[in-house]
Short mmCIF file of C-alpha atoms and ligand atoms in Angstrom, two decimals:
data_model
loop_
_atom_site.label_atom_id
_atom_site.label_comp_id
_atom_site.label_asym_id
_atom_site.label_seq_id
_atom_site.Cartn_x
_atom_site.Cartn_y
_atom_site.Cartn_z
CA MET A 13 0.25 -0.15 -0.09
CA ASN A 14 1.17 3.52 -1.07
CA SER A 15 2.07 6.03 1.93
CA ASP A 16 1.77 9.25 -0.63
CA THR A 17 -1.54 11.13 -1.84
CA ILE A 18 -1.36 11.61 -5.02
CA GLY A 19 -3.36 14.34 -6.90
CA ALA A 20 -3.85 15.54 -10.51
CA ILE A 21 -7.18 17.17 -13.14
CA SER A 22 -8.69 14.39 -13.92
CA THR A 23 -10.72 15.75 -17.60
CA PRO A 24 -8.50 17.25 -20.23
CA PRO A 25 -7.27 19.97 -21.05
CA GLY A 26 -9.66 23.28 -21.57
CA ASN A 27 -12.12 25.02 -20.75
CA GLY A 28 -15.31 22.87 -19.97
CA GLY A 29 -18.70 22.70 -18.37
CA ILE A 30 -17.25 20.99 -15.11
CA GLY A 31 -13.75 19.74 -14.50
CA ILE A 32 -12.84 16.61 -12.08
CA ILE A 33 -9.83 16.78 -9.46
CA ARG A 34 -9.06 13.44 -8.11
CA VAL A 35 -6.93 12.39 -4.75
CA SER A 36 -6.03 8.75 -4.18
CA GLY A 37 -4.05 7.87 -0.76
CA PRO A 38 -4.33 7.44 2.78
CA ASP A 39 -4.69 11.08 3.59
CA ALA A 40 -7.23 12.21 0.20
CA VAL A 41 -10.25 12.52 2.78
CA ASN A 42 -8.47 14.73 5.13
CA ALA A 43 -6.87 16.51 2.37
CA VAL A 44 -10.03 17.13 0.86
CA ASP A 45 -11.18 17.80 4.73
CA GLY A 46 -9.44 20.74 5.21
CA ILE A 47 -10.17 23.41 2.34
CA PHE A 48 -14.34 22.34 1.38
CA ALA A 49 -17.46 23.78 3.82
CA SER A 50 -21.20 23.65 2.66
CA LYS A 51 -21.32 27.47 3.67
CA ARG A 52 -19.95 29.93 1.43
CA LYS A 53 -19.30 32.11 4.52
CA ASN A 54 -16.94 31.74 7.28
CA SER A 55 -18.11 33.46 9.92
CA GLU A 56 -17.15 32.73 13.41
CA ASP A 57 -19.20 30.40 14.48
CA TYR A 58 -18.28 29.01 11.55
CA CYS A 59 -14.71 27.90 10.05
CA ILE A 60 -13.54 25.58 7.04
CA ARG A 61 -10.85 24.44 9.10
CA THR A 62 -13.15 23.03 11.84
CA ALA A 63 -16.03 21.95 9.95
CA HIS A 64 -15.07 18.83 8.84
CA GLU A 65 -17.43 17.80 6.74
CA VAL A 66 -15.56 15.09 4.22
CA VAL A 67 -14.30 13.36 7.21
CA ARG A 68 -17.84 12.72 8.35
CA MET A 69 -18.90 11.71 4.46
CA SER A 70 -20.36 8.10 4.44
CA SER A 71 -18.33 6.17 1.27
CA PHE A 72 -20.24 6.69 -2.11
CA THR A 73 -21.77 9.57 -1.69
CA LEU A 74 -22.05 13.72 -2.91
CA ARG A 75 -21.38 16.63 -1.04
CA HIS A 76 -22.52 20.10 -1.83
CA GLY A 77 -20.38 23.28 -1.34
CA TYR A 78 -17.04 25.19 -1.56
CA ILE A 79 -13.60 24.93 -2.72
CA PHE A 80 -11.57 27.19 -0.58
CA ASP A 81 -7.63 28.27 0.10
CA PRO A 82 -7.50 28.05 4.08
CA GLY A 83 -4.79 30.84 4.33
CA ASP A 84 -2.24 31.16 6.34
CA GLY A 85 -2.71 30.45 9.55
CA ALA A 86 -4.14 26.99 9.42
CA VAL A 87 -5.11 25.52 12.69
CA ASP A 88 -3.29 22.65 11.62
CA GLY A 89 -0.56 24.51 10.94
CA SER A 90 -0.06 23.90 6.98
CA GLY A 91 0.05 27.06 5.48
CA THR A 92 2.53 27.59 3.58
CA GLU A 93 4.29 30.71 0.92
CA GLY A 94 1.60 31.54 -1.90
CA ALA A 95 -1.35 31.07 0.30
CA PRO A 96 -3.89 34.10 1.23
CA GLU A 97 -4.21 35.21 4.94
CA ALA A 98 -7.54 34.89 5.70
CA PRO A 99 -9.91 32.06 3.87
CA GLU A 100 -9.90 32.76 0.36
CA LEU A 101 -13.46 31.26 -1.38
CA VAL A 102 -12.43 30.20 -4.85
CA ASP A 103 -14.89 27.95 -6.83
CA GLU A 104 -18.46 25.81 -5.66
CA CYS A 105 -18.18 22.25 -5.99
CA LEU A 106 -19.75 18.75 -5.22
CA VAL A 107 -17.07 16.87 -3.08
CA SER A 108 -17.46 12.80 -3.37
CA VAL A 109 -16.16 9.96 -1.30
CA MET A 110 -14.75 6.51 -2.07
CA ARG A 111 -13.11 4.62 0.29
CA GLY A 112 -10.27 2.23 0.20
CA PRO A 113 -10.87 -0.79 -0.44
CA ARG A 114 -13.08 -0.79 -2.69
CA SER A 115 -13.00 2.22 -4.63
CA TYR A 116 -11.11 2.47 -7.98
CA THR A 117 -7.94 2.76 -7.12
CA GLY A 118 -9.03 0.07 -3.60
CA GLU A 119 -7.41 3.35 -2.13
CA ASP A 120 -9.53 6.30 -0.55
CA VAL A 121 -10.71 9.21 -2.85
CA VAL A 122 -11.63 11.93 -3.00
CA GLU A 123 -13.24 13.45 -6.42
CA ILE A 124 -13.70 17.12 -6.22
CA ASN A 125 -16.82 18.11 -9.63
CA THR A 126 -15.31 22.32 -9.63
CA HIS A 127 -16.11 24.43 -12.49
CA GLY A 128 -14.11 23.44 -16.14
CA GLY A 129 -12.12 25.95 -15.95
CA THR A 130 -8.48 26.10 -16.53
CA ALA A 131 -7.75 28.66 -13.54
CA VAL A 132 -10.24 27.52 -11.33
CA MET A 133 -8.85 23.19 -11.12
CA LYS A 134 -5.24 24.94 -11.59
CA ARG A 135 -5.83 26.71 -7.64
CA VAL A 136 -7.19 23.46 -6.13
CA LEU A 137 -4.28 20.96 -7.01
CA GLY A 138 -2.15 23.78 -6.14
CA ILE A 139 -3.54 24.44 -2.72
CA LEU A 140 -4.25 20.01 -2.17
CA PHE A 141 -0.01 20.55 -3.42
CA ARG A 142 0.99 22.44 -0.82
CA ARG A 143 -1.21 20.40 1.45
CA GLY A 144 0.62 17.37 0.64
CA VAL A 145 -1.27 15.65 -1.66
CA ARG A 146 2.40 14.50 -4.92
CA PRO A 147 1.08 15.18 -8.73
CA ALA A 148 0.15 12.14 -9.46
CA GLU A 149 2.27 10.93 -12.44
CA PRO A 150 0.56 9.68 -15.63
CA GLY A 151 -1.62 6.54 -15.24
CA GLU A 152 -0.78 6.47 -11.16
CA PHE A 153 -4.28 5.96 -10.60
CA THR A 154 -5.05 3.28 -12.52
CA LYS A 155 -1.38 1.53 -11.66
CA ARG A 156 -2.15 2.34 -7.77
CA ALA A 157 -5.59 -0.48 -9.06
CA PHE A 158 -3.49 -2.85 -10.86
CA LEU A 159 -0.66 -2.87 -7.52
CA ASN A 160 -3.88 -3.22 -4.59
CA GLY A 161 -5.17 -5.98 -6.64
CA ARG A 162 -8.14 -4.55 -8.00
CA ILE A 163 -7.70 -5.18 -11.47
CA ASP A 164 -5.47 -7.20 -14.34
CA LEU A 165 -2.33 -5.90 -15.97
CA THR A 166 -5.32 -6.59 -18.85
CA GLN A 167 -7.39 -4.70 -17.33
CA ALA A 168 -5.19 -2.26 -16.56
CA GLU A 169 -3.94 -1.71 -20.29
CA ALA A 170 -7.69 -1.86 -21.51
CA VAL A 171 -8.41 1.52 -19.56
CA ALA A 172 -5.52 3.21 -21.75
CA GLU A 173 -7.92 1.55 -24.82
CA LEU A 174 -11.03 2.45 -24.01
CA ILE A 175 -9.98 6.10 -23.04
CA GLN A 176 -8.23 6.03 -26.53
CA ALA A 177 -11.30 4.06 -28.47
CA ARG A 178 -12.94 6.49 -31.51
CA THR A 179 -15.13 4.37 -32.95
CA GLU A 180 -18.14 1.57 -31.41
CA GLU A 181 -15.81 -1.32 -32.68
CA SER A 182 -12.70 -0.35 -30.25
CA ARG A 183 -15.03 0.06 -27.62
CA ARG A 184 -16.44 -2.53 -27.20
CA ALA A 185 -12.61 -4.38 -27.39
CA ALA A 186 -11.57 -2.65 -25.34
CA MET A 187 -14.19 -2.99 -22.78
CA ASP A 188 -14.70 -6.70 -22.99
CA GLN A 189 -10.65 -6.83 -22.13
CA MET A 190 -11.41 -4.37 -19.13
CA SER A 191 -14.23 -6.29 -17.69
CA GLY A 192 -11.68 -9.48 -17.24
CA GLU A 193 -12.40 -11.84 -20.03
CA LEU A 194 -8.92 -12.26 -21.46
CA GLY A 195 -7.81 -11.95 -17.45
CA ARG A 196 -9.41 -14.72 -16.99
CA LEU A 197 -8.73 -16.83 -20.48
CA ILE A 198 -4.92 -16.86 -19.53
CA ASP A 199 -5.43 -17.30 -16.10
CA SER A 200 -7.69 -20.67 -16.57
CA ILE A 201 -5.59 -21.40 -18.90
CA CYS A 202 -2.29 -20.78 -16.46
CA VAL A 203 -3.69 -22.88 -13.77
CA ARG A 204 -3.93 -25.64 -16.58
CA VAL A 205 -0.14 -25.46 -17.06
CA ASN A 206 1.07 -25.29 -13.88
CA GLU A 207 -0.98 -28.63 -12.56
CA THR A 208 1.09 -29.92 -15.49
CA LEU A 209 3.93 -28.09 -13.82
CA ALA A 210 3.51 -29.61 -10.73
CA ARG A 211 2.88 -33.53 -12.00
CA LEU A 212 6.54 -33.09 -13.28
CA GLU A 213 7.95 -31.60 -10.25
CA VAL A 214 6.61 -34.36 -7.64
CA ALA A 215 7.59 -36.90 -10.02
CA ILE A 216 11.31 -35.47 -10.97
CA ASP A 217 11.28 -35.43 -6.54
CA TYR A 218 9.73 -38.39 -6.14
CA PRO A 219 10.64 -41.24 -9.26
CA GLU A 220 9.82 -43.93 -7.12
CA TYR A 221 6.04 -42.91 -7.27
CA ASP A 222 5.09 -42.49 -10.72
CA GLU A 223 6.06 -44.01 -14.18
CA ASP A 224 7.69 -41.52 -16.65
CA GLU A 225 5.82 -43.25 -19.06
CA GLN A 226 2.10 -42.21 -18.08
CA ILE A 227 3.47 -38.33 -16.49
CA ILE A 228 4.95 -37.83 -19.79
CA ASN A 229 1.58 -38.87 -21.73
CA GLU A 230 -0.53 -37.10 -18.98
CA ALA A 231 1.68 -33.39 -20.14
CA ILE A 232 1.37 -33.55 -23.92
CA GLU A 233 -2.16 -33.82 -23.19
CA SER A 234 -2.94 -30.96 -21.15
CA LEU A 235 -0.33 -29.04 -23.14
CA SER A 236 -2.12 -29.19 -26.49
CA SER A 237 -4.84 -28.42 -25.59
CA ALA A 238 -3.47 -25.76 -23.45
CA GLY A 239 -1.05 -24.77 -26.43
CA GLU A 240 -4.51 -25.24 -28.94
CA ALA A 241 -6.55 -22.34 -27.39
CA LEU A 242 -3.13 -20.35 -26.75
CA ARG A 243 -2.40 -20.45 -30.31
CA GLU A 244 -6.74 -19.70 -31.34
CA LEU A 245 -5.45 -16.62 -29.28
CA ALA A 246 -3.34 -15.60 -31.07
CA SER A 247 -4.71 -15.89 -34.56
CA THR A 248 -6.60 -12.36 -32.89
CA TYR A 249 -4.07 -10.63 -32.60
CA GLU A 250 -4.92 -9.28 -36.77
CA LYS A 251 -8.17 -8.42 -36.00
CA GLY A 252 -7.23 -6.37 -32.48
CA ARG A 253 -5.13 -4.70 -34.45
CA ILE A 254 -7.70 -3.49 -37.12
CA VAL A 255 -9.82 -2.37 -34.39
CA ARG A 256 -6.65 -0.81 -32.04
CA GLU A 257 -4.89 0.81 -35.10
CA GLY A 258 -7.48 1.38 -37.95
CA LEU A 259 -7.52 -0.61 -41.58
CA ARG A 260 -5.23 0.95 -43.92
CA VAL A 261 -6.90 1.67 -46.90
CA ALA A 262 -5.31 2.91 -49.55
CA ILE A 263 -6.02 4.40 -53.27
CA SER A 264 -3.90 3.82 -55.62
CA GLY A 265 -3.94 3.83 -59.52
CA ARG A 266 -3.02 6.20 -62.64
CA PRO A 267 -3.02 9.62 -62.61
CA ASN A 268 -6.48 11.50 -63.05
CA ALA A 269 -8.74 7.88 -62.51
CA GLY A 270 -10.53 10.01 -59.86
CA LYS A 271 -8.41 8.88 -56.33
CA SER A 272 -9.18 12.05 -54.67
CA SER A 273 -12.64 11.93 -55.90
CA LEU A 274 -13.05 9.19 -54.39
CA LEU A 275 -11.42 10.16 -50.78
CA ASN A 276 -12.60 12.91 -50.74
CA GLY A 277 -16.41 11.27 -51.35
CA LEU A 278 -15.20 8.85 -48.61
CA LEU A 279 -14.94 10.87 -45.60
CA GLY A 280 -17.83 13.32 -46.70
CA PHE A 281 -15.90 16.93 -47.85
CA GLY A 282 -12.93 18.53 -49.97
CA ARG A 283 -9.87 17.01 -48.33
CA ALA A 284 -8.12 16.56 -51.20
CA ILE A 285 -7.93 19.03 -53.89
CA VAL A 286 -9.21 17.26 -57.47
CA THR A 287 -8.45 18.81 -61.37
CA ASP A 288 -8.13 17.36 -64.13
CA ILE A 289 -4.47 17.64 -64.25
CA PRO A 290 -2.90 14.32 -64.07
CA GLY A 291 -0.45 14.65 -61.12
CA THR A 292 -2.68 16.34 -59.33
CA THR A 293 -1.91 15.18 -56.04
CA ARG A 294 2.01 14.89 -55.65
CA ASP A 295 2.09 14.17 -51.82
CA THR A 296 0.48 10.90 -49.93
CA LEU A 297 -3.00 12.39 -47.71
CA GLU A 298 -4.37 10.20 -45.26
CA GLU A 299 -7.51 10.88 -42.98
CA SER A 300 -9.42 8.61 -40.53
CA MET A 301 -12.75 7.54 -41.01
CA ASP A 302 -15.19 5.82 -39.24
CA ILE A 303 -16.91 2.69 -41.62
CA SER A 304 -19.43 0.39 -39.29
CA GLY A 305 -17.63 1.24 -35.93
CA PHE A 306 -14.21 0.05 -37.38
CA PRO A 307 -11.73 2.70 -37.52
CA VAL A 308 -10.17 3.01 -41.14
CA ILE A 309 -7.59 5.21 -42.02
CA LEU A 310 -7.58 6.36 -45.98
CA THR A 311 -4.72 7.65 -47.40
CA ASP A 312 -5.29 9.36 -51.27
CA THR A 313 -2.28 8.69 -53.50
CA ALA A 314 0.52 10.08 -56.23
CA GLY A 315 -0.52 8.71 -59.59
CA LEU A 316 1.43 6.55 -60.51
CA ARG A 317 3.48 6.87 -63.39
CA ASN A 318 6.98 6.92 -64.76
CA ALA A 319 7.27 10.68 -63.51
CA SER A 320 10.05 12.80 -64.41
CA ASP A 321 9.37 16.13 -61.89
CA PRO A 322 11.67 14.93 -59.49
CA VAL A 323 8.42 15.94 -57.17
CA GLU A 324 6.38 13.86 -58.58
CA LYS A 325 8.70 11.00 -58.56
CA LEU A 326 9.20 11.31 -54.94
CA GLY A 327 5.13 11.31 -54.85
CA VAL A 328 5.21 8.06 -56.73
CA GLU A 329 7.50 6.71 -54.58
CA ARG A 330 5.25 7.19 -51.53
CA ALA A 331 2.46 5.81 -52.94
CA ARG A 332 4.13 2.45 -53.88
CA SER A 333 5.45 2.82 -50.33
CA GLU A 334 2.01 3.06 -49.23
CA LEU A 335 0.93 0.52 -51.29
CA ARG A 336 3.44 -2.09 -49.38
CA ARG A 337 1.48 -0.96 -45.89
CA ALA A 338 -2.00 -1.39 -47.09
CA ASP A 339 -4.41 -4.04 -45.96
CA VAL A 340 -6.58 -3.28 -48.53
CA VAL A 341 -6.04 -1.84 -52.17
CA VAL A 342 -8.45 0.34 -53.83
CA PHE A 343 -7.24 0.48 -57.15
CA LEU A 344 -8.80 2.77 -59.72
CA ALA A 345 -8.87 2.77 -63.31
CA ASP A 346 -10.63 5.30 -65.75
CA LEU A 347 -13.10 3.72 -67.78
CA SER A 348 -13.18 7.53 -70.13
CA ASP A 349 -9.63 6.42 -70.50
CA ASN A 350 -6.87 3.77 -71.51
CA ILE A 351 -8.23 1.06 -69.71
CA ASP A 352 -4.95 -1.49 -71.59
CA GLU A 353 -3.09 1.11 -69.26
CA ASP A 354 -4.88 0.64 -65.91
CA LEU A 355 -4.90 -2.97 -66.16
CA GLU A 356 -0.89 -2.90 -67.20
CA LEU A 357 -0.18 -0.98 -64.32
CA TYR A 358 -2.09 -3.53 -62.48
CA ARG A 359 0.67 -6.19 -63.26
CA GLU A 360 3.46 -3.93 -62.46
CA ILE A 361 2.43 -3.29 -58.83
CA SER A 362 1.60 -7.06 -58.06
CA ALA A 363 3.69 -7.69 -55.93
CA GLU A 364 3.00 -4.61 -53.72
CA THR A 365 -0.45 -5.84 -53.21
CA ALA A 366 -0.08 -9.54 -53.44
CA GLY A 367 -1.35 -10.63 -49.99
CA LYS A 368 -3.58 -8.05 -49.88
CA TYR A 369 -7.95 -7.58 -49.96
CA VAL A 370 -7.73 -5.61 -53.82
CA ILE A 371 -10.88 -3.95 -54.53
CA PHE A 372 -10.43 -3.34 -58.75
CA ALA A 373 -12.76 -0.28 -59.55
CA LEU A 374 -13.56 0.69 -62.83
CA ASN A 375 -14.44 4.42 -62.27
CA LYS A 376 -16.42 7.23 -64.96
CA THR A 377 -19.10 4.97 -65.48
CA ASP A 378 -20.87 7.60 -66.15
CA LEU A 379 -18.54 9.23 -69.14
CA THR A 380 -18.93 5.49 -71.05
CA ASP A 381 -21.91 4.43 -72.66
CA GLY A 382 -23.20 1.05 -73.87
CA ALA A 383 -20.76 -0.29 -76.36
CA CYS A 384 -18.43 1.18 -74.97
CA PHE A 385 -18.49 0.72 -71.69
CA GLU A 386 -19.37 -3.87 -73.12
CA ALA A 387 -15.86 -3.17 -74.11
CA GLN A 388 -14.21 -1.87 -71.72
CA LYS A 389 -15.16 -4.51 -69.53
CA ARG A 390 -14.60 -7.54 -71.54
CA LYS A 391 -11.26 -6.06 -71.68
CA VAL A 392 -10.80 -6.48 -67.43
CA SER A 393 -12.34 -9.78 -67.34
CA GLU A 394 -9.96 -11.59 -70.17
CA PHE A 395 -7.29 -10.03 -68.60
CA PHE A 396 -8.17 -11.45 -65.42
CA ALA A 397 -9.10 -14.61 -67.23
CA SER A 398 -5.66 -14.71 -69.66
CA GLU A 399 -3.48 -13.58 -66.07
CA GLU A 400 -5.18 -16.76 -64.04
CA GLY A 401 -5.02 -18.57 -66.12
CA GLU A 402 -1.96 -21.30 -68.06
CA ASN A 403 1.22 -21.42 -65.57
CA GLY A 404 -0.54 -20.44 -62.99
CA GLU A 405 -0.81 -17.08 -61.55
CA LYS A 406 0.32 -14.00 -62.51
CA VAL A 407 -1.56 -11.44 -60.94
CA GLY A 408 -3.84 -12.09 -58.01
CA LYS A 409 -7.08 -11.41 -58.77
CA PRO A 410 -8.67 -8.34 -57.25
CA GLY A 411 -11.15 -9.37 -54.79
CA GLU A 412 -13.68 -7.31 -55.79
CA ILE A 413 -14.21 -5.99 -59.45
CA LEU A 414 -16.41 -2.58 -59.51
CA TYR A 415 -17.58 -0.73 -61.73
CA ILE A 416 -18.33 2.92 -59.96
CA SER A 417 -18.55 6.76 -60.54
CA ALA A 418 -16.73 8.67 -57.87
CA LYS A 419 -19.27 11.20 -59.70
CA ASN A 420 -22.04 9.54 -58.15
CA ASP A 421 -22.60 7.01 -55.37
CA GLY A 422 -19.35 5.28 -55.95
CA ALA A 423 -18.19 6.25 -52.34
CA LYS A 424 -20.67 4.37 -51.13
CA VAL A 425 -20.05 1.38 -53.01
CA ILE A 426 -16.72 1.81 -52.14
CA SER A 427 -17.27 2.12 -48.56
CA ASP A 428 -20.11 -0.53 -48.05
CA LYS A 429 -17.14 -3.21 -49.70
CA ILE A 430 -14.88 -2.40 -47.29
CA SER A 431 -17.37 -2.34 -44.95
CA GLU A 432 -18.19 -5.90 -45.74
CA TYR A 433 -14.41 -6.02 -45.40
CA LEU A 434 -14.29 -5.36 -41.88
CA VAL A 435 -16.97 -7.07 -40.29
CA ALA A 436 -15.60 -10.31 -42.16
CA HIS A 437 -12.06 -9.86 -40.84
CA GLY A 438 -12.24 -7.45 -38.12
CA ALA A 439 -13.34 -8.31 -34.62
CA GLY A 440 -17.00 -7.40 -32.83
CA SER A 441 -18.62 -11.11 -32.96
CA GLY A 442 -17.89 -11.61 -28.96
CA GLY A 443 -14.97 -13.55 -27.62
CA SER A 444 -11.46 -13.16 -26.31
CA ILE A 445 -9.38 -11.36 -28.20
CA ILE A 446 -5.55 -9.51 -28.43
CA THR A 447 -5.79 -5.92 -29.02
CA GLY A 448 -2.05 -5.74 -28.29
CA GLU A 449 1.46 -6.13 -29.44
CA ARG A 450 2.64 -6.90 -25.62
CA HIS A 451 0.13 -9.46 -25.47
CA LYS A 452 0.86 -11.11 -28.79
CA ASN A 453 4.91 -11.69 -28.09
CA LEU A 454 4.22 -13.05 -24.95
CA VAL A 455 1.31 -15.26 -26.11
CA ASP A 456 3.69 -15.91 -29.36
CA ARG A 457 6.68 -16.98 -26.10
CA ALA A 458 3.85 -19.44 -24.14
CA VAL A 459 3.11 -21.16 -27.14
CA ALA A 460 6.77 -21.33 -28.31
CA ALA A 461 7.62 -22.60 -24.86
CA ILE A 462 4.99 -25.58 -25.29
CA GLU A 463 5.97 -26.16 -28.14
CA ARG A 464 9.08 -27.18 -27.23
CA ALA A 465 7.66 -28.78 -23.62
CA ILE A 466 6.14 -31.55 -26.07
CA GLY A 467 8.71 -31.55 -28.58
CA SER A 468 10.57 -32.65 -25.57
CA ALA A 469 8.12 -34.52 -23.68
CA ALA A 470 7.80 -36.63 -27.60
CA GLU A 471 11.12 -37.73 -27.36
CA LYS A 472 11.69 -39.10 -23.74
CA ARG A 473 13.71 -36.96 -22.72
CA PRO A 474 14.05 -35.94 -19.14
CA LEU A 475 11.36 -34.92 -16.91
CA ASP A 476 13.03 -31.93 -16.08
CA PHE A 477 14.10 -31.17 -19.39
CA ILE A 478 10.21 -31.15 -20.15
CA ALA A 479 8.74 -28.98 -16.79
CA TYR A 480 12.28 -26.07 -17.58
CA ASP A 481 9.75 -25.14 -21.05
CA VAL A 482 6.10 -26.05 -18.55
CA TRP A 483 7.38 -23.04 -16.24
CA GLU A 484 8.55 -20.58 -19.14
CA CYS A 485 5.34 -21.14 -20.58
CA ALA A 486 3.55 -20.35 -17.52
CA GLN A 487 6.02 -17.37 -16.65
CA ALA A 488 5.24 -15.40 -20.12
CA LEU A 489 1.48 -16.48 -19.52
CA GLY A 490 2.40 -14.41 -15.78
CA GLU A 491 3.24 -11.53 -18.05
CA ILE A 492 0.37 -11.50 -19.74
CA THR A 493 -1.99 -10.35 -16.84
CA GLY A 494 0.75 -9.30 -14.59
CA ARG A 495 1.12 -12.15 -12.29
CA ASN A 496 5.01 -12.25 -12.71
CA VAL A 497 6.43 -9.01 -14.06
CA THR A 498 9.18 -6.70 -14.00
CA ASP A 499 8.91 -3.20 -12.16
CA GLU A 500 10.35 -1.71 -15.55
CA VAL A 501 7.50 -3.56 -17.82
CA ILE A 502 4.53 -1.98 -14.98
CA ASP A 503 6.38 1.75 -15.54
CA THR A 504 6.42 1.42 -19.12
CA ILE A 505 2.74 0.35 -18.96
CA PHE A 506 1.28 3.09 -17.38
CA SER A 507 3.67 5.78 -18.62
CA LYS A 508 1.93 5.11 -22.11
CA PHE A 509 -1.29 6.05 -19.84
CA CYS A 510 -2.52 9.88 -19.93
CA LEU A 511 -2.61 12.15 -16.85
CA GLY A 512 -5.19 11.84 -13.97
CA LYS A 513 -6.37 8.25 -14.69
N1 GTP B 27 -17.34 11.80 -64.66
C1 GTP B 27 -16.93 12.01 -64.13
N2 GTP B 27 -15.10 12.68 -63.69
C2 GTP B 27 -14.46 11.75 -62.56
C3 GTP B 27 -15.29 11.25 -62.11
N3 GTP B 27 -13.80 10.46 -61.24
C4 GTP B 27 -12.92 11.78 -61.69
N4 GTP B 27 -13.60 12.65 -61.70
C5 GTP B 27 -12.82 13.64 -62.60
O1 GTP B 27 -11.94 13.10 -62.66
C6 GTP B 27 -10.21 14.45 -62.59
C7 GTP B 27 -10.01 13.87 -61.73
O2 GTP B 27 -9.58 13.44 -60.59
P1 GTP B 27 -8.77 13.00 -59.76
O3 GTP B 27 -9.80 12.73 -58.42
O4 GTP B 27 -8.33 14.27 -59.13
O5 GTP B 27 -8.07 12.30 -59.59
P2 GTP B 27 -7.18 11.86 -59.63
O6 GTP B 27 -6.96 10.09 -59.33
O7 GTP B 27 -6.49 12.22 -57.61
O8 GTP B 27 -5.23 12.34 -59.82
P3 GTP B 27 -4.41 12.49 -59.74
O9 GTP B 27 -4.52 13.16 -58.75
O10 GTP B 27 -3.44 12.83 -60.64
O11 GTP B 27 -3.58 11.40 -59.49
C8 GTP B 27 -11.11 15.63 -62.13
O12 GTP B 27 -11.73 16.44 -63.67
C9 GTP B 27 -12.42 14.38 -61.70
O13 GTP B 27 -13.92 15.42 -61.57
C10 GTP B 27 -15.98 9.74 -62.58
O14 GTP B 27 -16.86 9.19 -61.38
N5 GTP B 27 -16.66 11.01 -63.24
MG1 MG B 28 -5.50 13.44 -56.67
#
């Protein structure tokens, strides 16, 4: 248990209707008690220094009143530099008390709802600091909740993810993890692994009791099922990554295909410059948006061609590297132009698009009439038919071939396709998923250890050989939930939090 009391402004910086100052620690109640009174006036018979109203509040209750700077002559002698001589009214507020251990941090927590002005909150916090409260570090309230056993490490990490969640699916994934689902799953696997470890250790210590053969068979069986569960969990990381970081969608194609028009259509505002001059977009333009509750990062790129202009050349390089980074590529071709060049370009970038979901969209349907449109369509289908055949696949067939008009409802058609992809590949259908890289690395470490243990068991190696890897697996799992984790790891995790949480 910590002996110092910490305080911070928990609401975001800037002006708001209300601001919340949170204080946690053994002296939280006393510290606020000394600056709070339910009456505005300090008369002879009613003094904030003797009111002691916060101390008398029951846990989980709220009280209306006023915050005072108690002044230099404070009875408890806490008056220090910067304090006014007589008590000074600072703000009207609501104070809530949550006593430990049933509080967020597990300690006594007092929250002061002040008016949400920067000057007000800074002043109130400043008074508390003069009275022995220490400025909280980023994430320190949640760190205390973890250290006091209120939550496990996965739940603490989920708090930060929940705060950062920008879309509905990100919120849902963080909330699932915060409710402890992932921690419980890891714990249940860990229990099984530890049972196996215990059995192996007994057999090592008392070789006379059991047949090694039987112990080893049992170990293989139990470890295999634990390994299976962990591998399944590891496979959810990709879904988790989309929820956490967003799906990267690159819009690519030849100059003038309508890429920037599509970006603007998807975003719903004129983010990128659109002209009929080929090579308008030179740099990559990145914007985030929400599609069906998932975060999506859209990138408009320079039109791909053999550019002679050095600036455009750099833009084309960036466009190609953006293609490599993308999860989904929307490749636009201009139906009103020579489609063979678009198809040729599509073949050229096949290395960059390999393994990615490609939406091949033929744009400007509004500019092509019946016969011309049919001829273009035939070319496309012949291209992909021939590219697929004979000596194996030269060019990956796109996931979708669409005919759109970015001038009309093209953006909606593309957005619906991205949405379909997200529903199929993103998280959201419940069950534990891992969103964090730290978790993924540890699950991978646990799986590798299990595989080594099973391998040793199959080769009938000595029991202590097997036991070591089983122990290593349990260690990795314990690091996920924070059962066994170093101070450095803890510090790194919480340093990424925002102040006041
Ligand atoms: N008629 C019609 N014109 C379109 C359509 N989509 C784009 N355009 C026009 O095509 C021209 C090029 O559009 P952009 O969106 O700038 O094309 P881009 O692919 O970003 O071009 P670069 O930035 O040069 O690579 C503009 O004049 C657009 O108005 C469409 O569906 N129909
Ligand atoms: Mg453009």
